[in-house]
Amino acid sequence: MLGGSRINIYPNGNSLMNITFENCDFYGCNQMWQGIFIDAAAAPNGMQFVFFDGNIEDAYKGLTLDEANTSSIFSYQITNNTFRNNHIGITNFRQNGSALNASITQNTFWQSADLATPTGPMIPPPALLLDYPIAHAGVKYISTSTTIGANNNPNLPLLNKSNTFSCLKNGLISIAGSVSSVNNIFQNIKQFGIWADDGSMWARNCKFLIAGDIGIWAYGANLEAKSNFFGGDWVEGIHSEENLNAEVIGIFANIFTIFHNNWETGIYLSRSQASSGTTCTISGNIFTINSDPVGMFCIYVDDFVNATDKLMISINQITINSVENGIVGIFVFMGSSDNFTIVANTIHYSQISNYASWGIALFKNGLQTISEDNLLSYNTITGVPANFEIEENALNCGFHVAGGIRSTNFCENTVDQTRWGFHFVNNNTVSLRENYINHHGIGLYIVSGGIGLQSGRGNQWNLDPDACVHYAAKNESAIPLFSQFLVDEVNEGIVLPWLPPSAKLFPVPNPSNPATYWFHKDTVDLDHCVLSEPPPSPRQLTPYENEAVAGTSVLSGAALWDLKRELYAKLLIFPELRPTGSPEAVFFNSLSNTTIADYGQVAQQVRSALNLSGAHQSAFDSYRAAIAQAFENLAALDENFDYDSSNNLTNSWLAQRALLIYQVSVYSASEAALENTRNQPMNTGFQNALAYNGGIVATLPYETARKTLNELHIRYLLAQPITQALYIQALYLAQEDAADTGYATEEAVSFLAHCDQALYLDKDEGGHERGEGDQNHKIADMAILQISPNPTTGFIEVSLPYDHGSSLAVYNANGQKIKTLSVAAGSLKVPLDLGQNAVGLYWVILSDKAGKTIGTAKISVTH
């Protein structure tokens, strides 16, 4: 074929047109030709096109196939061909949402040399040759409903139906269409194996081998990825993001067998914005990590929306045979969505790790304070017997929870052979029920905050007193009463075999009353884990938020500002939490002329823009269910077809196939129209929020940081690429001291590339992890305040370990704050009078300007 030449096929006539190319080879003469182009507008009664046992090379577009606007017999069988060194192997013509009834099996799409030189009347011009001289894609579909590949019938002899994509920039691309990719092989891919931008992608039984960047990339697209295999040297397996229209994401029964170190993420999911149902599911996937990738996440979920449906991560099996570099099993950035559900996952670290790893990690992303009903249940996380003295010799945390996680229920989980079984950092509001805490350095480790009032609930420690090497439970740099357990004496009895021994509790309980601080008795009838799902709990304020309302919080600076800002936004979004005349209403109104109110308005505007009506949700569900069913029926039809000969085509099979593809196109068009209807006001709302945020006058570091964080979030929702300058701001923000910039420092991490995220995720761990990692493992990782005299009849003097500004708070044995004192910079001793207080035990808590606890002391008042 001469450079720029083209073969045009225009079937014309009232009868069914039959066109066949068999054993035909098309090559360029060291120049790029345009390819074979089909326009079937003049074939009103249908066309059958067969391309069998052929070769197309050096073309701009090897085959351009015409779609059909009806369900008439209008079909292609493209089987056992080679597409080599083409810019695009196969594409479609009209790109108007029509159906493309193409059966494409047993073909090879690959590149062995730079593409030929484009010359002559190329359409479009050579300047639009994406990725030249690299082949842009094996198959590229734009706004059509179609399939590539087919299932094997398990009851018939195995037929090789696989299409193979090798050494291309991208394998299969679908833009604004609905495409089924079944039983295809992708290997040595420079960018995406499968790339779905909007629309729907149905990927089953595909293999991702040798090397590549991302196996399946879905951007604002419905995705079913089922029974695929991922091996070789890839960076990510499955990546789904920009799910703002209740996209249905199902990632089922995929197998990841990893022997290379370039992997960053197995499954990445940015949560779908939905109002009901279970829109996002990651279930039944199997990971085996046999290499040492730096900071890899097996399953990573991010939350940038405000979904109220259920997200399900269940029955995944993760085996990590890595010996270093910190592999995370399941990582979730929890934002303002409800119903994160992580159940029945098994995570096993089979080697002694040389770097801190987390089985399941939860981090806060944005307004997590307004979410509710999150559940982690029946998960099992195990390591191997190790030296729990130092982090380099053990799985660091079974569960790692950091930075203000709210309304989260941990029920019947098992952790065994970890350095720390359950590790909670900063103030979290959770419920621990019937968890099994076996062999660890520290079974339950709470740092710099609390986990909320617990109620017995049957948590069981291993009965061997040496099972937890250092502590069954340790509360460090925190207020023990904020993590108090109450025991139901009536139903659970006085003798509870699952209570950890007192010698394994820190702070050490009062010897005369071993229950003090950690375990109290209560006569309230308590529920433990039940099989039936509890009804949704009403949103309410946490103990920390109640302190902010009452003005008794020990926090200050950025930490207090963030608490008030999030609480204000919560009261703004849910006005039922601030009835007229209530303390909450007074608190809310007092902030009406501050930057806190301005940032609350931004949060509300973003949430309003994201709002998905029940009518939209119902319509989306209906269209997508119909698309999925048509694809299921199509798979069942195709798996019984013998593709080995072009003579096997029958009018009956073609007609059935055409009808099913046409159904997909009709429902896809309805879904696309609904998305457009919703996107217009949503994008306007985002633009308004971005403009409002830009107009806020920020003067303090944490105000400026929040402004930057809001811009990152809104631009992400607008699908605007982060500029280099903004990304640099995010990098700098992630490195800032949270004492100056507040929660925005942690939240900025979620906008970084995963390779950068691993550098910052454990930054807040540094201080106490280094202390715990010391070979001597001393208790005094924090300051133990010196009290004189102690016991006391009332008047005491508190010696401080630091001479900078801070604050002191005093709590009684019931966890009530009874006194707060500001400590001026330079003060080394503070007088304190407890003479008017009742006899009993009290806690003194020293906090720095960021609200972090830096010292504690126990005081006994005797009078």
mmCIF file with all atom_site columns, N, CA, C and O in Angstrom, residues 542-560:
data_model
loop_
_atom_site.group_PDB
_atom_site.id
_atom_site.type_symbol
_atom_site.label_atom_id
_atom_site.label_alt_id
_atom_site.label_comp_id
_atom_site.label_asym_id
_atom_site.label_entity_id
_atom_site.label_seq_id
_atom_site.pdbx_PDB_ins_code
_atom_site.Cartn_x
_atom_site.Cartn_y
_atom_site.Cartn_z
_atom_site.occupancy
_atom_site.B_iso_or_equiv
_atom_site.pdbx_formal_charge
_atom_site.auth_seq_id
_atom_site.auth_comp_id
_atom_site.auth_asym_id
_atom_site.auth_atom_id
_atom_site.pdbx_PDB_model_num
ATOM 1  N N  . THR A 1 542 ? -19.549 13.805 69.015 1.00 0.00 ? 542 THR A N  1
ATOM 2  C CA . THR A 1 542 ? -18.627 12.962 69.762 1.00 0.00 ? 542 THR A CA 1
ATOM 3  C C  . THR A 1 542 ? -18.271 13.647 71.078 1.00 0.00 ? 542 THR A C  1
ATOM 4  O O  . THR A 1 542 ? -18.514 14.847 71.258 1.00 0.00 ? 542 THR A O  1
ATOM 5  N N  . PRO A 1 543 ? -17.657 12.912 72.021 1.00 0.00 ? 543 PRO A N  1
ATOM 6  C CA . PRO A 1 543 ? -17.230 13.561 73.270 1.00 0.00 ? 543 PRO A CA 1
ATOM 7  C C  . PRO A 1 543 ? -16.290 14.731 73.030 1.00 0.00 ? 543 PRO A C  1
ATOM 8  O O  . PRO A 1 543 ? -16.348 15.739 73.743 1.00 0.00 ? 543 PRO A O  1
ATOM 9  N N  . TYR A 1 544 ? -15.429 14.635 72.024 1.00 0.00 ? 544 TYR A N  1
ATOM 10 C CA . TYR A 1 544 ? -14.490 15.715 71.741 1.00 0.00 ? 544 TYR A CA 1
ATOM 11 C C  . TYR A 1 544 ? -15.224 16.947 71.204 1.00 0.00 ? 544 TYR A C  1
ATOM 12 O O  . TYR A 1 544 ? -14.876 18.088 71.510 1.00 0.00 ? 544 TYR A O  1
ATOM 13 N N  . GLU A 1 545 ? -16.261 16.695 70.380 1.00 0.00 ? 545 GLU A N  1
ATOM 14 C CA . GLU A 1 545 ? -17.052 17.811 69.862 1.00 0.00 ? 545 GLU A CA 1
ATOM 15 C C  . GLU A 1 545 ? -17.879 18.451 70.968 1.00 0.00 ? 545 GLU A C  1
ATOM 16 O O  . GLU A 1 545 ? -18.047 19.679 70.997 1.00 0.00 ? 545 GLU A O  1
ATOM 17 N N  . ASN A 1 546 ? -18.388 17.635 71.880 1.00 0.00 ? 546 ASN A N  1
ATOM 18 C CA . ASN A 1 546 ? -19.115 18.195 73.024 1.00 0.00 ? 546 ASN A CA 1
ATOM 19 C C  . ASN A 1 546 ? -18.215 19.092 73.862 1.00 0.00 ? 546 ASN A C  1
ATOM 20 O O  . ASN A 1 546 ? -18.663 20.118 74.394 1.00 0.00 ? 546 ASN A O  1
ATOM 21 N N  . GLU A 1 547 ? -16.943 18.719 73.986 1.00 0.00 ? 547 GLU A N  1
ATOM 22 C CA . GLU A 1 547 ? -16.012 19.572 74.722 1.00 0.00 ? 547 GLU A CA 1
ATOM 23 C C  . GLU A 1 547 ? -15.828 20.911 74.014 1.00 0.00 ? 547 GLU A C  1
ATOM 24 O O  . GLU A 1 547 ? -15.729 21.956 74.659 1.00 0.00 ? 547 GLU A O  1
ATOM 25 N N  . ALA A 1 548 ? -15.761 20.859 72.687 1.00 0.00 ? 548 ALA A N  1
ATOM 26 C CA . ALA A 1 548 ? -15.617 22.107 71.936 1.00 0.00 ? 548 ALA A CA 1
ATOM 27 C C  . ALA A 1 548 ? -16.834 23.001 72.149 1.00 0.00 ? 548 ALA A C  1
ATOM 28 O O  . ALA A 1 548 ? -16.710 24.220 72.307 1.00 0.00 ? 548 ALA A O  1
ATOM 29 N N  . VAL A 1 549 ? -18.013 22.405 72.155 1.00 0.00 ? 549 VAL A N  1
ATOM 30 C CA . VAL A 1 549 ? -19.238 23.179 72.397 1.00 0.00 ? 549 VAL A CA 1
ATOM 31 C C  . VAL A 1 549 ? -19.205 23.809 73.782 1.00 0.00 ? 549 VAL A C  1
ATOM 32 O O  . VAL A 1 549 ? -19.555 24.981 73.970 1.00 0.00 ? 549 VAL A O  1
ATOM 33 N N  . ALA A 1 550 ? -18.757 23.028 74.758 1.00 0.00 ? 550 ALA A N  1
ATOM 34 C CA . ALA A 1 550 ? -18.743 23.501 76.145 1.00 0.00 ? 550 ALA A CA 1
ATOM 35 C C  . ALA A 1 550 ? -17.552 24.400 76.450 1.00 0.00 ? 550 ALA A C  1
ATOM 36 O O  . ALA A 1 550 ? -17.483 25.002 77.535 1.00 0.00 ? 550 ALA A O  1
ATOM 37 N N  . GLY A 1 551 ? -16.603 24.489 75.513 1.00 0.00 ? 551 GLY A N  1
ATOM 38 C CA . GLY A 1 551 ? -15.421 25.306 75.744 1.00 0.00 ? 551 GLY A CA 1
ATOM 39 C C  . GLY A 1 551 ? -14.436 24.696 76.713 1.00 0.00 ? 551 GLY A C  1
ATOM 40 O O  . GLY A 1 551 ? -13.641 25.414 77.332 1.00 0.00 ? 551 GLY A O  1
ATOM 41 N N  . THR A 1 552 ? -14.453 23.356 76.852 1.00 0.00 ? 552 THR A N  1
ATOM 42 C CA . THR A 1 552 ? -13.577 22.700 77.819 1.00 0.00 ? 552 THR A CA 1
ATOM 43 C C  . THR A 1 552 ? -12.484 21.867 77.156 1.00 0.00 ? 552 THR A C  1
ATOM 44 O O  . THR A 1 552 ? -11.771 21.131 77.834 1.00 0.00 ? 552 THR A O  1
ATOM 45 N N  . SER A 1 553 ? -12.336 21.959 75.842 1.00 0.00 ? 553 SER A N  1
ATOM 46 C CA . SER A 1 553 ? -11.334 21.163 75.159 1.00 0.00 ? 553 SER A CA 1
ATOM 47 C C  . SER A 1 553 ? -9.933  21.597 75.572 1.00 0.00 ? 553 SER A C  1
ATOM 48 O O  . SER A 1 553 ? -9.649  22.788 75.752 1.00 0.00 ? 553 SER A O  1
ATOM 49 N N  . VAL A 1 554 ? -9.041  20.615 75.728 1.00 0.00 ? 554 VAL A N  1
ATOM 50 C CA . VAL A 1 554 ? -7.651  20.917 76.071 1.00 0.00 ? 554 VAL A CA 1
ATOM 51 C C  . VAL A 1 554 ? -6.857  21.308 74.830 1.00 0.00 ? 554 VAL A C  1
ATOM 52 O O  . VAL A 1 554 ? -5.696  21.703 74.941 1.00 0.00 ? 554 VAL A O  1
ATOM 53 N N  . LEU A 1 555 ? -7.454  21.170 73.647 1.00 0.00 ? 555 LEU A N  1
ATOM 54 C CA . LEU A 1 555 ? -6.751  21.506 72.416 1.00 0.00 ? 555 LEU A CA 1
ATOM 55 C C  . LEU A 1 555 ? -6.548  23.006 72.298 1.00 0.00 ? 555 LEU A C  1
ATOM 56 O O  . LEU A 1 555 ? -7.273  23.808 72.901 1.00 0.00 ? 555 LEU A O  1
ATOM 57 N N  . SER A 1 556 ? -5.596  23.377 71.474 1.00 0.00 ? 556 SER A N  1
ATOM 58 C CA . SER A 1 556 ? -5.338  24.786 71.206 1.00 0.00 ? 556 SER A CA 1
ATOM 59 C C  . SER A 1 556 ? -4.764  24.904 69.810 1.00 0.00 ? 556 SER A C  1
ATOM 60 O O  . SER A 1 556 ? -4.478  23.905 69.140 1.00 0.00 ? 556 SER A O  1
ATOM 61 N N  . GLY A 1 557 ? -4.591  26.123 69.337 1.00 0.00 ? 557 GLY A N  1
ATOM 62 C CA . GLY A 1 557 ? -3.961  26.365 68.047 1.00 0.00 ? 557 GLY A CA 1
ATOM 63 C C  . GLY A 1 557 ? -4.677  25.692 66.900 1.00 0.00 ? 557 GLY A C  1
ATOM 64 O O  . GLY A 1 557 ? -5.907  25.671 66.813 1.00 0.00 ? 557 GLY A O  1
ATOM 65 N N  . ALA A 1 558 ? -3.879  25.117 65.975 1.00 0.00 ? 558 ALA A N  1
ATOM 66 C CA . ALA A 1 558 ? -4.439  24.508 64.773 1.00 0.00 ? 558 ALA A CA 1
ATOM 67 C C  . ALA A 1 558 ? -5.371  23.356 65.103 1.00 0.00 ? 558 ALA A C  1
ATOM 68 O O  . ALA A 1 558 ? -6.406  23.179 64.444 1.00 0.00 ? 558 ALA A O  1
ATOM 69 N N  . ALA A 1 559 ? -5.029  22.552 66.117 1.00 0.00 ? 559 ALA A N  1
ATOM 70 C CA . ALA A 1 559 ? -5.869  21.404 66.462 1.00 0.00 ? 559 ALA A CA 1
ATOM 71 C C  . ALA A 1 559 ? -7.254  21.841 66.917 1.00 0.00 ? 559 ALA A C  1
ATOM 72 O O  . ALA A 1 559 ? -8.267  21.265 66.508 1.00 0.00 ? 559 ALA A O  1
ATOM 73 N N  . LEU A 1 560 ? -7.334  22.874 67.748 1.00 0.00 ? 560 LEU A N  1
ATOM 74 C CA . LEU A 1 560 ? -8.631  23.367 68.210 1.00 0.00 ? 560 LEU A CA 1
ATOM 75 C C  . LEU A 1 560 ? -9.392  24.012 67.067 1.00 0.00 ? 560 LEU A C  1
ATOM 76 O O  . LEU A 1 560 ? -10.614 23.833 66.940 1.00 0.00 ? 560 LEU A O  1
#
